[in-house]
Tab-separated table of C-alpha atoms and ligand atoms in Angstrom:
chain	number	residue	atom	x	y	z
A	168	UNK	CA	12.162	6.555	-26.120
A	169	UNK	CA	9.215	5.515	-24.489
A	170	UNK	CA	6.709	3.650	-26.875
A	171	UNK	CA	3.806	5.480	-27.815
A	172	UNK	CA	1.065	4.153	-25.231
A	173	UNK	CA	3.431	3.183	-22.459
A	174	UNK	CA	1.872	4.754	-19.244
A	175	UNK	CA	3.858	6.762	-17.012
A	176	UNK	CA	4.648	5.595	-13.878
A	177	UNK	CA	5.992	8.635	-11.310
A	178	UNK	CA	7.642	7.332	-8.208
A	179	UNK	CA	7.366	10.116	-5.584
A	180	UNK	CA	9.986	9.179	-3.410
A	181	UNK	CA	13.164	6.873	-4.603
A	182	UNK	CA	14.229	5.356	-1.628
A	183	UNK	CA	14.005	1.459	-0.973
A	184	UNK	CA	10.293	0.843	-1.981
A	185	UNK	CA	10.284	3.540	-4.914
A	186	UNK	CA	13.335	2.169	-6.222
A	187	UNK	CA	12.428	-1.264	-6.046
A	188	UNK	CA	8.990	-0.525	-7.572
A	189	UNK	CA	11.053	1.342	-10.369
A	190	UNK	CA	12.735	-2.024	-10.711
A	191	UNK	CA	9.837	-4.428	-10.981
A	192	UNK	CA	7.923	-2.338	-13.069
A	193	UNK	CA	10.491	-1.579	-15.767
A	194	UNK	CA	11.639	-5.266	-15.597
A	195	UNK	CA	8.072	-6.644	-15.610
A	196	UNK	CA	7.472	-4.289	-18.782
A	197	UNK	CA	4.546	-3.080	-16.930
A	198	UNK	CA	5.746	0.680	-18.168
A	199	UNK	CA	8.997	1.816	-20.292
A	200	UNK	CA	8.350	5.463	-19.129
A	201	UNK	CA	9.218	5.393	-15.467
A	202	UNK	CA	10.391	8.679	-13.463
A	203	UNK	CA	11.909	8.889	-10.156
A	204	UNK	CA	11.218	11.855	-7.936
A	205	UNK	CA	13.125	12.896	-4.742
A	206	UNK	CA	14.245	15.637	-2.337
A	207	UNK	CA	18.029	14.156	-2.674
A	208	UNK	CA	19.683	16.069	-5.198
A	209	UNK	CA	21.167	13.763	-8.074
A	210	UNK	CA	19.721	10.414	-6.369
A	211	UNK	CA	16.897	9.882	-8.431
A	212	UNK	CA	18.793	10.685	-11.541
A	213	UNK	CA	21.111	7.781	-10.519
A	214	UNK	CA	18.415	5.368	-9.908
A	215	UNK	CA	17.103	6.011	-13.005
A	216	UNK	CA	20.482	5.550	-15.129
A	217	UNK	CA	21.030	2.238	-12.891
A	218	UNK	CA	17.395	1.080	-14.140
A	219	UNK	CA	17.882	1.983	-17.838
A	220	UNK	CA	21.143	-0.194	-17.604
A	221	UNK	CA	19.764	-3.192	-15.699
A	222	UNK	CA	16.623	-3.046	-18.548
A	223	UNK	CA	19.240	-2.944	-21.113
A	224	UNK	CA	21.022	-6.072	-19.950
A	225	UNK	CA	17.548	-7.605	-20.321
A	226	UNK	CA	16.904	-6.696	-23.815
A	227	UNK	CA	14.118	-4.201	-22.481
A	228	UNK	CA	13.453	-0.814	-23.946
A	229	UNK	CA	12.803	1.802	-20.854
A	230	UNK	CA	13.059	5.116	-20.631
A	231	UNK	CA	13.925	6.061	-17.076
A	232	UNK	CA	14.665	9.652	-15.757
A	233	UNK	CA	14.862	11.323	-12.428
A	234	UNK	CA	14.286	14.427	-11.236
A	235	UNK	CA	14.863	16.254	-7.894
A	236	UNK	CA	12.100	19.195	-8.272
A	237	UNK	CA	8.536	18.489	-7.630
A	238	UNK	CA	7.700	22.057	-8.796
A	239	UNK	CA	5.274	23.186	-12.008
A	240	UNK	CA	8.530	23.674	-13.572
A	241	UNK	CA	9.636	20.359	-13.586
A	242	UNK	CA	8.251	17.644	-16.175
A	243	UNK	CA	8.694	15.246	-13.534
A	244	UNK	CA	5.151	14.576	-12.683
A	245	UNK	CA	3.508	16.199	-15.213
A	246	UNK	CA	0.637	13.963	-16.849
A	247	UNK	CA	1.607	10.994	-14.727
A	248	UNK	CA	-0.839	8.101	-15.452
A	249	UNK	CA	-0.073	6.529	-12.285
A	250	UNK	CA	1.806	8.101	-8.906
A	251	UNK	CA	3.101	5.826	-6.262
A	252	UNK	CA	3.911	7.525	-3.392
A	253	UNK	CA	6.713	6.720	-1.089
A	254	UNK	CA	8.115	9.902	0.133
A	255	UNK	CA	8.778	10.437	3.745
A	256	UNK	CA	10.866	8.566	6.382
A	257	UNK	CA	10.509	4.881	7.382
A	258	UNK	CA	10.434	3.672	11.011
A	259	UNK	CA	13.555	2.773	13.012
A	260	UNK	CA	13.626	0.273	15.880
A	261	UNK	CA	11.814	0.866	18.559
A	262	UNK	CA	8.922	3.158	16.488
A	263	UNK	CA	5.807	2.925	15.714
A	264	UNK	CA	4.236	3.933	12.199
A	265	UNK	CA	2.342	6.537	14.021
A	266	UNK	CA	5.611	8.104	15.347
A	267	UNK	CA	5.997	9.042	11.782
A	268	UNK	CA	2.816	11.449	11.909
A	269	UNK	CA	3.993	14.868	11.869
A	270	UNK	CA	7.284	14.833	9.842
A	271	UNK	CA	5.348	12.588	7.100
A	272	UNK	CA	1.997	14.705	7.055
A	273	UNK	CA	4.344	17.567	6.125
A	274	UNK	CA	5.832	15.640	3.442
A	275	UNK	CA	2.669	14.346	1.906
A	276	UNK	CA	1.195	17.673	2.027
A	277	UNK	CA	3.573	18.937	-0.466
A	278	UNK	CA	3.360	16.171	-2.690
A	279	UNK	CA	-0.190	15.952	-2.639
A	280	UNK	CA	-0.290	19.706	-3.927
A	281	UNK	CA	2.121	18.855	-6.528
A	282	UNK	CA	-0.183	16.097	-7.603
A	283	UNK	CA	-3.496	17.966	-7.779
A	284	UNK	CA	-1.805	20.621	-10.301
A	285	UNK	CA	0.570	18.491	-12.436
A	286	UNK	CA	-1.354	14.950	-13.005
A	287	UNK	CA	-4.797	15.289	-11.936
A	288	UNK	CA	-6.129	12.360	-13.796
A	289	UNK	CA	-3.402	9.993	-12.037
A	290	UNK	CA	-4.139	6.772	-10.030
A	291	UNK	CA	-2.217	7.215	-6.866
A	292	UNK	CA	-0.943	4.786	-4.351
A	293	UNK	CA	0.279	6.024	-1.292
A	294	UNK	CA	2.642	3.920	1.043
A	295	UNK	CA	4.079	6.090	3.137
A	296	UNK	CA	3.138	5.799	7.074
A	297	UNK	CA	1.095	6.302	8.819
A	298	UNK	CA	-0.648	4.998	6.405
A	299	UNK	CA	-4.492	5.305	6.493
A	300	UNK	CA	-4.120	8.990	7.753
A	301	UNK	CA	-1.280	9.435	4.810
A	302	UNK	CA	-3.858	8.640	2.560
A	303	UNK	CA	-7.065	10.382	3.531
A	304	UNK	CA	-4.333	13.922	3.753
A	305	UNK	CA	-3.069	12.906	0.171
A	306	UNK	CA	-6.583	12.649	-1.061
A	307	UNK	CA	-7.858	16.072	0.375
A	308	UNK	CA	-4.566	18.300	-0.720
A	309	UNK	CA	-4.459	16.816	-3.734
A	310	UNK	CA	-8.112	16.905	-4.578
A	311	UNK	CA	-8.111	13.992	-6.703
A	312	UNK	CA	-11.473	11.880	-7.004
A	313	UNK	CA	-11.484	9.338	-3.893
A	314	UNK	CA	-11.705	6.166	-6.600
A	315	UNK	CA	-8.292	7.496	-7.512
A	316	UNK	CA	-6.290	7.740	-4.105
A	317	UNK	CA	-5.563	4.178	-2.325
A	318	UNK	CA	-3.306	3.031	-0.019
A	319	UNK	CA	-1.014	-0.005	0.015
A	320	UNK	CA	-0.948	-1.941	3.062
A	321	UNK	CA	-3.979	-4.535	3.059
A	322	UNK	CA	-2.154	-6.599	0.699
A	323	UNK	CA	0.915	-6.828	2.243
A	324	UNK	CA	-0.745	-7.382	5.433
A	325	UNK	CA	-2.850	-10.402	4.049
A	326	UNK	CA	0.484	-11.588	2.147
A	327	UNK	CA	2.095	-11.773	5.461
A	328	UNK	CA	-0.461	-13.645	7.261
A	329	UNK	CA	-1.048	-16.303	4.150
A	330	UNK	CA	2.886	-16.574	4.071
A	331	UNK	CA	2.763	-17.832	8.049
A	332	UNK	CA	-0.354	-20.015	7.529
A	333	UNK	CA	1.001	-21.846	4.466
A	334	UNK	CA	4.442	-22.176	6.422
A	335	UNK	CA	2.254	-23.729	9.525
A	336	UNK	CA	0.041	-25.985	7.630
A	337	UNK	CA	2.730	-26.795	5.110
A	338	UNK	CA	0.903	-26.627	2.060
A	339	UNK	CA	1.427	-24.228	-0.689
A	340	UNK	CA	0.753	-20.499	-0.620
A	341	UNK	CA	-0.760	-20.603	-3.356
A	342	UNK	CA	-3.814	-22.616	-1.676
A	343	UNK	CA	-4.267	-19.864	1.005
A	344	UNK	CA	-6.500	-16.849	0.592
A	345	UNK	CA	-7.137	-14.209	3.310
A	346	UNK	CA	-7.853	-10.832	3.889
A	347	UNK	CA	-6.303	-8.251	6.416
A	348	UNK	CA	-8.265	-5.529	6.969
A	349	UNK	CA	-9.337	-2.182	9.170
A	350	UNK	CA	-6.083	0.131	9.676
A	351	UNK	CA	-2.700	-0.496	8.634
A	352	UNK	CA	-1.137	-0.650	12.761
A	353	UNK	CA	-1.189	-2.923	15.440
A	354	UNK	CA	-4.893	-3.221	15.742
A	355	UNK	CA	-5.477	-4.633	11.981
A	356	UNK	CA	-7.624	-7.434	11.794
A	357	UNK	CA	-6.795	-10.529	10.068
A	358	UNK	CA	-10.051	-11.691	9.072
A	359	UNK	CA	-10.500	-15.812	10.007
A	360	UNK	CA	-13.826	-15.843	8.764
A	361	UNK	CA	-12.550	-14.745	5.119
A	362	UNK	CA	-9.431	-17.290	5.224
A	363	UNK	CA	-9.931	-20.875	3.415
A	364	UNK	CA	-7.311	-23.172	2.150
A	365	UNK	CA	-8.086	-24.118	-1.282
A	366	UNK	CA	-12.174	-23.193	-0.368
A	367	UNK	CA	-11.787	-25.301	2.861
A	368	UNK	CA	-12.832	-22.489	5.763
A	369	UNK	CA	-10.148	-21.891	8.312
A	370	UNK	CA	-12.338	-23.238	10.861
A	371	UNK	CA	-12.979	-26.215	9.326
A	372	UNK	CA	-9.218	-26.654	9.035
A	373	UNK	CA	-8.741	-26.157	12.789
A	374	UNK	CA	-11.589	-29.172	13.448
A	375	UNK	CA	-9.586	-31.077	10.804
A	376	UNK	CA	-6.244	-31.302	13.343
A	377	UNK	CA	-4.002	-29.259	10.608
A	378	UNK	CA	-3.465	-26.766	12.858
A	379	UNK	CA	-4.290	-25.605	16.607
A	380	UNK	CA	-6.611	-22.592	17.532
A	381	UNK	CA	-3.462	-21.280	19.463
A	382	UNK	CA	-1.051	-21.681	16.477
A	383	UNK	CA	-3.697	-19.389	14.431
A	384	UNK	CA	-3.838	-16.712	17.516
A	385	UNK	CA	0.095	-16.851	17.392
A	386	UNK	CA	-0.074	-16.145	13.493
A	387	UNK	CA	-2.673	-13.448	13.627
A	388	UNK	CA	-0.066	-11.751	16.532
A	389	UNK	CA	2.641	-12.484	14.241
A	390	UNK	CA	1.249	-10.690	11.389
A	391	UNK	CA	0.010	-7.291	13.280
A	392	UNK	CA	3.343	-7.279	14.338
A	393	UNK	CA	5.059	-8.258	10.750
A	394	UNK	CA	6.598	-4.751	9.800
A	395	UNK	CA	8.130	-4.312	13.304
A	396	UNK	CA	9.884	-7.725	13.222
A	397	UNK	CA	11.251	-6.732	10.045
A	398	UNK	CA	12.549	-3.259	11.328
A	399	UNK	CA	14.023	-5.213	14.306
A	400	UNK	CA	15.910	-7.534	11.757
A	401	UNK	CA	17.092	-4.755	9.050
A	402	UNK	CA	18.041	-2.102	11.979
A	403	UNK	CA	18.160	0.510	9.327
A	404	UNK	CA	14.705	1.219	7.420
A	405	UNK	CA	11.794	-1.161	7.150
A	406	UNK	CA	10.441	-3.896	4.764
A	407	UNK	CA	10.362	-2.980	0.786
A	408	UNK	CA	10.799	-5.658	-1.230
A	409	UNK	CA	7.202	-6.848	-0.576
A	410	UNK	CA	5.822	-3.592	-0.347
A	411	UNK	CA	6.816	-2.849	-3.559
A	412	UNK	CA	5.598	-5.832	-5.379
A	413	UNK	CA	2.145	-5.407	-3.557
A	414	UNK	CA	1.986	-1.794	-4.764
A	415	UNK	CA	3.115	-3.428	-8.343
A	416	UNK	CA	0.224	-6.144	-8.118
A	417	UNK	CA	-2.428	-3.096	-7.381
A	418	UNK	CA	-0.752	-1.246	-10.655
A	419	UNK	CA	-1.317	-4.075	-12.683
A	420	UNK	CA	-4.623	-4.710	-11.816
A	421	UNK	CA	-5.606	-1.110	-12.462
A	422	UNK	CA	-3.465	-0.826	-16.101
A	423	UNK	CA	-4.937	-4.310	-17.157
A	424	UNK	CA	-8.604	-3.671	-15.585
A	425	UNK	CA	-8.226	-6.638	-13.721
A	426	UNK	CA	-11.047	-6.511	-11.199
A	427	UNK	CA	-9.508	-7.887	-8.701
A	428	UNK	CA	-10.606	-8.404	-5.028
A	429	UNK	CA	-7.710	-6.303	-2.943
A	430	UNK	CA	-7.582	-4.914	0.447
A	431	UNK	CA	-6.582	-1.625	0.451
A	432	UNK	CA	-7.025	1.202	2.340
A	433	UNK	CA	-9.821	2.876	0.464
A	434	UNK	CA	-12.279	5.959	0.950
A	435	UNK	CA	-15.189	4.504	3.055
A	436	UNK	CA	-18.605	6.627	3.122
A	437	UNK	CA	-21.691	4.629	4.354
A	438	UNK	CA	-20.434	1.029	4.476
A	439	UNK	CA	-19.155	-0.642	7.617
A	440	UNK	CA	-20.724	1.675	9.687
A	441	UNK	CA	-18.299	4.501	8.709
A	442	UNK	CA	-18.542	7.809	7.317
A	443	UNK	CA	-16.102	9.776	5.091
A	444	UNK	CA	-13.331	7.923	6.142
A	445	UNK	CA	-10.229	5.945	4.834
A	446	UNK	CA	-9.550	2.499	6.015
A	447	UNK	CA	-8.417	-0.953	4.869
A	448	UNK	CA	-11.376	-2.669	3.334
A	449	UNK	CA	-11.850	-5.231	0.166
A	450	UNK	CA	-11.914	-3.338	-3.115
A	451	UNK	CA	-12.252	-4.336	-6.784
A	452	UNK	CA	-9.341	-2.659	-8.555
A	453	UNK	CA	-9.882	-1.939	-12.050
A	454	UNK	CA	-9.629	0.638	-14.806
A	455	UNK	CA	-11.565	3.298	-12.822
A	456	UNK	CA	-8.983	2.929	-9.731
A	457	UNK	CA	-11.188	1.505	-6.696
A	458	UNK	CA	-14.418	0.320	-9.001
A	459	UNK	CA	-16.534	-0.844	-5.447
A	460	UNK	CA	-15.651	-1.057	-1.849
A	461	UNK	CA	-17.073	-4.432	-0.595
A	462	UNK	CA	-19.227	-4.299	2.473
A	463	UNK	CA	-17.871	-7.529	3.872
A	464	UNK	CA	-20.499	-8.181	7.024
A	465	UNK	CA	-18.257	-8.992	9.808
A	466	UNK	CA	-19.566	-10.354	13.107
A	467	UNK	CA	-18.973	-10.939	17.049
A	468	UNK	CA	-15.337	-10.347	17.945
A	469	UNK	CA	-14.111	-9.678	14.491
A	470	UNK	CA	-16.388	-6.583	13.911
A	471	UNK	CA	-15.520	-5.400	17.385
A	472	UNK	CA	-11.903	-5.528	16.380
A	473	UNK	CA	-12.497	-3.513	13.168
A	474	UNK	CA	-14.309	-0.976	14.997
A	475	UNK	CA	-11.532	-0.389	17.548
A	476	UNK	CA	-9.100	-0.364	14.477
A	477	UNK	CA	-11.163	2.099	12.546
A	478	UNK	CA	-11.004	4.221	16.136
A	479	UNK	CA	-7.360	4.032	16.070
A	480	UNK	CA	-7.347	5.355	12.493
A	481	UNK	CA	-9.839	8.190	13.595
A	482	UNK	CA	-7.851	9.250	16.639
A	483	UNK	CA	-4.715	9.349	14.656
A	484	UNK	CA	-6.656	11.519	11.989
A	485	UNK	CA	-7.560	14.019	14.795
A	486	UNK	CA	-4.272	14.168	15.748
A	487	UNK	CA	-3.027	15.068	12.288
A	488	UNK	CA	-5.691	17.717	12.523
A	489	UNK	CA	-4.618	19.313	15.465
A	490	UNK	CA	-1.224	19.641	13.818
A	491	UNK	CA	-2.602	21.660	11.514
A	492	UNK	CA	-2.969	19.356	8.454
A	493	UNK	CA	-6.606	18.721	6.909
A	494	UNK	CA	-6.354	14.965	6.967
B	236	APR	N1	9.541	14.742	-1.770
B	236	APR	C1	10.173	13.738	-2.205
B	236	APR	N2	10.725	12.583	-1.497
B	236	APR	C2	10.982	12.939	-0.347
B	236	APR	C3	10.484	13.987	0.124
B	236	APR	C4	9.802	14.837	-0.463
B	236	APR	N3	9.386	16.064	0.070
B	236	APR	N4	10.903	13.766	1.808
B	236	APR	C5	11.444	12.564	1.704
B	236	APR	N5	11.765	11.913	0.631
B	236	APR	C6	12.660	11.059	0.040
B	236	APR	C7	13.501	10.340	1.019
B	236	APR	O1	14.802	11.265	0.398
B	236	APR	C8	13.807	8.996	1.012
B	236	APR	O2	14.862	8.693	-0.428
B	236	APR	O3	11.638	9.837	0.756
B	236	APR	C9	12.548	8.447	0.094
B	236	APR	C10	11.959	7.739	1.485
B	236	APR	O4	12.755	6.300	0.863
B	236	APR	P1	13.141	5.594	2.319
B	236	APR	O5	13.656	6.661	3.291
B	236	APR	O6	14.148	4.375	1.553
B	236	APR	O7	11.943	4.830	3.173
B	236	APR	P2	11.141	3.372	2.380
B	236	APR	O8	11.472	2.273	2.760
B	236	APR	O9	10.703	3.707	0.679
B	236	APR	O10	9.586	3.634	3.124
B	236	APR	C11	8.908	4.615	2.622
B	236	APR	O11	7.084	3.648	2.904
B	236	APR	O12	6.612	1.918	4.414
B	236	APR	C12	6.504	3.455	4.570
B	236	APR	O13	7.020	3.692	6.575
B	236	APR	C13	7.662	4.007	5.232
B	236	APR	O14	6.962	6.015	5.192
B	236	APR	C14	7.532	4.747	5.029
B	236	APR	C15	7.684	5.044	3.344
């Protein structure tokens, strides 16, 4: 049985990322009311049973159920407090995120309609790629307010950048702070001006000789290709552990009203010189979902890179509309 006040987390898409989010949510006791949903008959019920037995082993009471029906007759999505959307298809080696556009737009349209009808008060985190366009589509189709529909990518890209920097600097990851903004594609922007090592700006760290500009440039490029590097190594599917952990951090910030500053794919209207679009920006995440989009003043090359990255998002959004979707 779920405890009375446990938030209901619905995982739409119970594959690699959805399954891992379920596991982490159950083991961390963030929720003991977890529903797996997927189009594959039986699979979500199997994941739910597996999770219930795993949490039992850890003496955690967790009610997890599985459901292969997103229709209104189903209890699966009904009144969910949090929905994590990973439904769709992941990349194969050699594919870009954008190659997933038409297949995943269809899936996200169906999922968005179901969310709008069955859990209109939920906080929704989308992970399905191509991310920025899928989040925009999901928000429009579901009709949920923009502050409650976000995408998870910036935190993942920032974690990759942090990890590579800490490794090169031979310091703890705890001391490296940074942000990756813009669209979740090859033109994403690791923001060097917002990068520091225990408060020391990265530019000073370079002057101190702890790392060279060339090493930083290489790390920026590796970060941009960070997802593709894992796709090529795995050969089947894409990264799933780090995306799941990052999504869980966002869930935690929401449920605990932490007001953490997290780079997310959020609705931007009037900031960064942008109108009514979705893209990666620093946000305060608390009990209202996106409480605020921070208008970080980028300058010089970083500003140009951000504009270029958001132009890529807009172009893809236009393609999505040409395919008949209302992104
Ligand atoms: N409704 C519900 N589930 C669906 C639907 C749908 N209409 N269509 C597909 N699915 C399910 C698939 O059956 C599959 O189990 O979505 C699941 C996706 O899981 P994986 O294939 O394991 O993919 P995963 O690695 O979890 O990535 C999911 O996140 O990072 C992105 O690019 C990635 O778009 C991909 C998504």
